[in-house]
């Protein structure tokens, strides 16, 4: 079984490649990348028509909601949203019901992904039992079952001694810990970023310090234990200063940023739209600028969507009671192409790096490059496609986004997983399960 992608502009940051080339995938793996490749007998041929051909995009921070919250999203619908958004692999957080804190839940997630998923699914196990922050989950068992990292995401692990022990155990299993860096006491009761806009609106704020205190703590623990901490959804200039300094000193920390923290500020709350409510909150203009700069210079390793599907009932309530988060899988690529690359904040190759090799390295995932032998995961982008974001057409079960109606230029055109076309021009190709 083979697939030949012809006539593409191949951008593979891991190999420093940006050139016209063809890609041959054989038996699910990249076989050759070179101009003028001939198709083996029986190969499927995809004509990229000059579009940008990249390694499959990887999103290391999504909430697929299954098991337990299937009314918000399922592994089937979430992976279809991923495919539509150009992602060939996602890593899903543990805050399901039951929580992914045992082998049985990890097994279930992987079985559902095999049966009904269309992209690769990498489960993330809980750090603490039930995400309660009191005792450690069975970290060894979770690693054995296939978890690629540990996180209580959605909640911080407030007990520093417990997190230290988690890091020491996690080191033995070679899996990083992903930190939702937010001091719960300092953030309590807040609905948005603490600053001028919050004061103006009379809403309780969450100070940048709530994030920075925890990033400083996590850096100190990474240094103490020598084990890797990955900071989820970095959102403040101060957190970035801490990360930049830690990395310069060789501390094993990495960081990600979401598209919404790159393109929106706390001004979005002026409409009292619950779709602008998230944790961490949308920050001020200086923070956004710092995030953009850190993404460009590599202080931030990855863009991750924090895809957080919610039902209408979770969001159409007063801000105080509205659930946190927005969907991101189907808006990330158009937003980044339109607001970062076209605005010359990030060059195209760097954007692709932060969506491929960057996240792959953070979680030690296969993929992220087109090196021969790598998984045959490919994303093709149409840089010229003009469109508007239409939540009604999302393949996600959820519609909670503040980006509805936003004009964009550029979109994913095709998603290929293991040499199989799973999405073409927004349409998921249903076929034999992987
Ligand atoms: Zn989080």
Short mmCIF file of C-alpha atoms in Angstrom, two decimals, residues 216-364:
data_model
loop_
_atom_site.label_atom_id
_atom_site.label_comp_id
_atom_site.label_asym_id
_atom_site.label_seq_id
_atom_site.Cartn_x
_atom_site.Cartn_y
_atom_site.Cartn_z
CA UNK A 216 8.34 29.77 39.06
CA UNK A 217 7.51 26.84 41.35
CA UNK A 218 7.39 24.36 38.47
CA UNK A 219 10.75 25.58 37.14
CA UNK A 220 12.23 25.16 40.63
CA UNK A 221 10.87 21.59 40.82
CA UNK A 222 12.13 20.72 37.35
CA UNK A 223 15.55 21.95 38.45
CA UNK A 224 15.37 20.09 41.76
CA UNK A 225 14.31 16.76 40.27
CA UNK A 226 15.98 17.06 36.87
CA UNK A 227 12.75 15.93 35.27
CA UNK A 228 10.77 17.55 32.49
CA UNK A 229 7.89 19.90 33.20
CA UNK A 230 5.79 21.21 30.33
CA UNK A 231 3.81 24.38 31.02
CA UNK A 232 0.39 24.29 29.37
CA UNK A 233 -1.23 27.38 27.85
CA UNK A 234 1.38 30.00 28.84
CA UNK A 235 -0.32 33.39 28.80
CA UNK A 236 1.69 36.08 30.59
CA UNK A 237 4.85 38.08 29.86
CA UNK A 238 6.15 37.22 33.33
CA UNK A 239 5.71 33.48 32.78
CA UNK A 240 7.65 33.82 29.54
CA UNK A 241 10.51 35.63 31.30
CA UNK A 242 10.70 32.73 33.77
CA UNK A 243 10.68 30.12 30.99
CA UNK A 244 13.27 31.96 28.95
CA UNK A 245 15.60 32.23 31.94
CA UNK A 246 15.05 28.58 32.93
CA UNK A 247 15.78 27.34 29.42
CA UNK A 248 18.93 29.47 29.21
CA UNK A 249 20.11 27.76 32.40
CA UNK A 250 19.38 24.30 30.97
CA UNK A 251 16.39 23.49 33.20
CA UNK A 252 14.22 20.84 31.48
CA UNK A 253 11.09 22.95 30.91
CA UNK A 254 9.01 23.48 27.79
CA UNK A 255 5.96 25.58 27.06
CA UNK A 256 2.96 25.84 24.77
CA UNK A 257 0.60 28.66 23.83
CA UNK A 258 -2.92 28.56 22.43
CA UNK A 259 -4.07 30.38 19.30
CA UNK A 260 -6.57 32.38 21.37
CA UNK A 261 -3.85 33.71 23.67
CA UNK A 262 -2.00 34.78 20.52
CA UNK A 263 -4.83 36.65 18.82
CA UNK A 264 -7.24 37.89 21.53
CA UNK A 265 -6.87 40.14 24.56
CA UNK A 266 -9.08 40.75 27.60
CA UNK A 267 -10.86 43.37 25.48
CA UNK A 268 -12.87 40.41 24.09
CA UNK A 269 -14.71 40.25 27.43
CA UNK A 270 -16.31 43.66 26.84
CA UNK A 271 -19.15 41.87 25.05
CA UNK A 272 -19.67 39.70 28.16
CA UNK A 273 -19.41 36.75 25.75
CA UNK A 274 -18.87 33.55 27.73
CA UNK A 275 -16.91 32.27 24.72
CA UNK A 276 -14.16 34.68 25.74
CA UNK A 277 -13.93 33.07 29.20
CA UNK A 278 -11.09 30.62 29.71
CA UNK A 279 -8.42 29.45 32.13
CA UNK A 280 -5.92 31.03 32.00
CA UNK A 281 -7.90 34.11 31.00
CA UNK A 282 -7.28 36.20 27.89
CA UNK A 283 -4.58 38.66 28.94
CA UNK A 284 -3.46 42.17 28.08
CA UNK A 285 -1.82 43.41 24.90
CA UNK A 286 1.73 43.24 26.31
CA UNK A 287 1.21 39.62 27.31
CA UNK A 288 -0.01 38.75 23.81
CA UNK A 289 3.03 40.45 22.31
CA UNK A 290 5.33 38.53 24.67
CA UNK A 291 3.66 35.23 23.70
CA UNK A 292 4.13 35.99 20.00
CA UNK A 293 7.77 36.88 20.50
CA UNK A 294 8.40 33.75 22.59
CA UNK A 295 6.79 31.56 19.95
CA UNK A 296 9.01 33.07 17.28
CA UNK A 297 12.25 32.72 19.28
CA UNK A 298 11.49 29.18 20.49
CA UNK A 299 10.97 29.96 24.18
CA UNK A 300 7.54 28.51 23.52
CA UNK A 301 7.95 25.11 21.86
CA UNK A 302 4.46 24.47 20.58
CA UNK A 303 1.07 25.82 19.66
CA UNK A 304 -1.63 23.72 21.32
CA UNK A 305 -5.33 24.41 21.02
CA UNK A 306 -6.63 23.45 24.48
CA UNK A 307 -9.71 22.32 22.48
CA UNK A 308 -12.38 22.49 25.19
CA UNK A 309 -15.79 21.56 23.81
CA UNK A 310 -18.83 22.55 25.85
CA UNK A 311 -22.56 22.25 25.29
CA UNK A 312 -24.65 25.41 24.87
CA UNK A 313 -26.05 24.97 28.40
CA UNK A 314 -22.53 25.16 29.84
CA UNK A 315 -21.84 28.51 28.19
CA UNK A 316 -25.13 30.40 27.83
CA UNK A 317 -25.26 31.47 31.45
CA UNK A 318 -23.84 34.43 33.37
CA UNK A 319 -20.08 34.83 33.08
CA UNK A 320 -19.60 33.82 36.73
CA UNK A 321 -21.15 30.43 36.06
CA UNK A 322 -20.03 29.79 32.49
CA UNK A 323 -17.62 26.93 31.82
CA UNK A 324 -14.04 27.77 30.83
CA UNK A 325 -12.60 27.24 27.39
CA UNK A 326 -13.32 27.14 23.69
CA UNK A 327 -13.04 24.66 20.83
CA UNK A 328 -9.85 25.06 18.85
CA UNK A 329 -9.15 22.18 16.49
CA UNK A 330 -11.01 23.62 13.51
CA UNK A 331 -9.93 27.24 13.95
CA UNK A 332 -6.23 26.97 14.86
CA UNK A 333 -4.71 26.75 11.38
CA UNK A 334 -6.84 29.47 9.74
CA UNK A 335 -6.28 31.83 12.71
CA UNK A 336 -2.52 31.24 12.79
CA UNK A 337 -2.12 31.60 9.02
CA UNK A 338 -4.23 34.77 8.96
CA UNK A 339 -3.13 36.53 12.13
CA UNK A 340 0.47 35.35 12.57
CA UNK A 341 1.91 34.42 9.18
CA UNK A 342 0.12 36.98 6.99
CA UNK A 343 0.83 39.67 9.60
CA UNK A 344 4.53 38.66 9.47
CA UNK A 345 4.66 37.87 13.18
CA UNK A 346 5.80 34.34 12.40
CA UNK A 347 7.23 32.93 9.20
CA UNK A 348 5.44 29.93 7.72
CA UNK A 349 8.23 27.48 8.46
CA UNK A 350 8.31 28.50 12.15
CA UNK A 351 4.54 28.15 12.42
CA UNK A 352 4.78 24.65 10.97
CA UNK A 353 7.65 23.82 13.34
CA UNK A 354 5.55 24.84 16.36
CA UNK A 355 2.72 22.62 15.14
CA UNK A 356 4.85 19.58 14.24
CA UNK A 357 8.39 18.92 15.47
CA UNK A 358 7.97 21.23 18.48
CA UNK A 359 5.01 19.41 20.06
CA UNK A 360 6.39 16.00 19.00
CA UNK A 361 9.58 16.69 20.99
CA UNK A 362 7.71 17.97 24.04
CA UNK A 363 5.87 14.66 24.47
CA UNK A 364 8.38 12.36 22.68
#
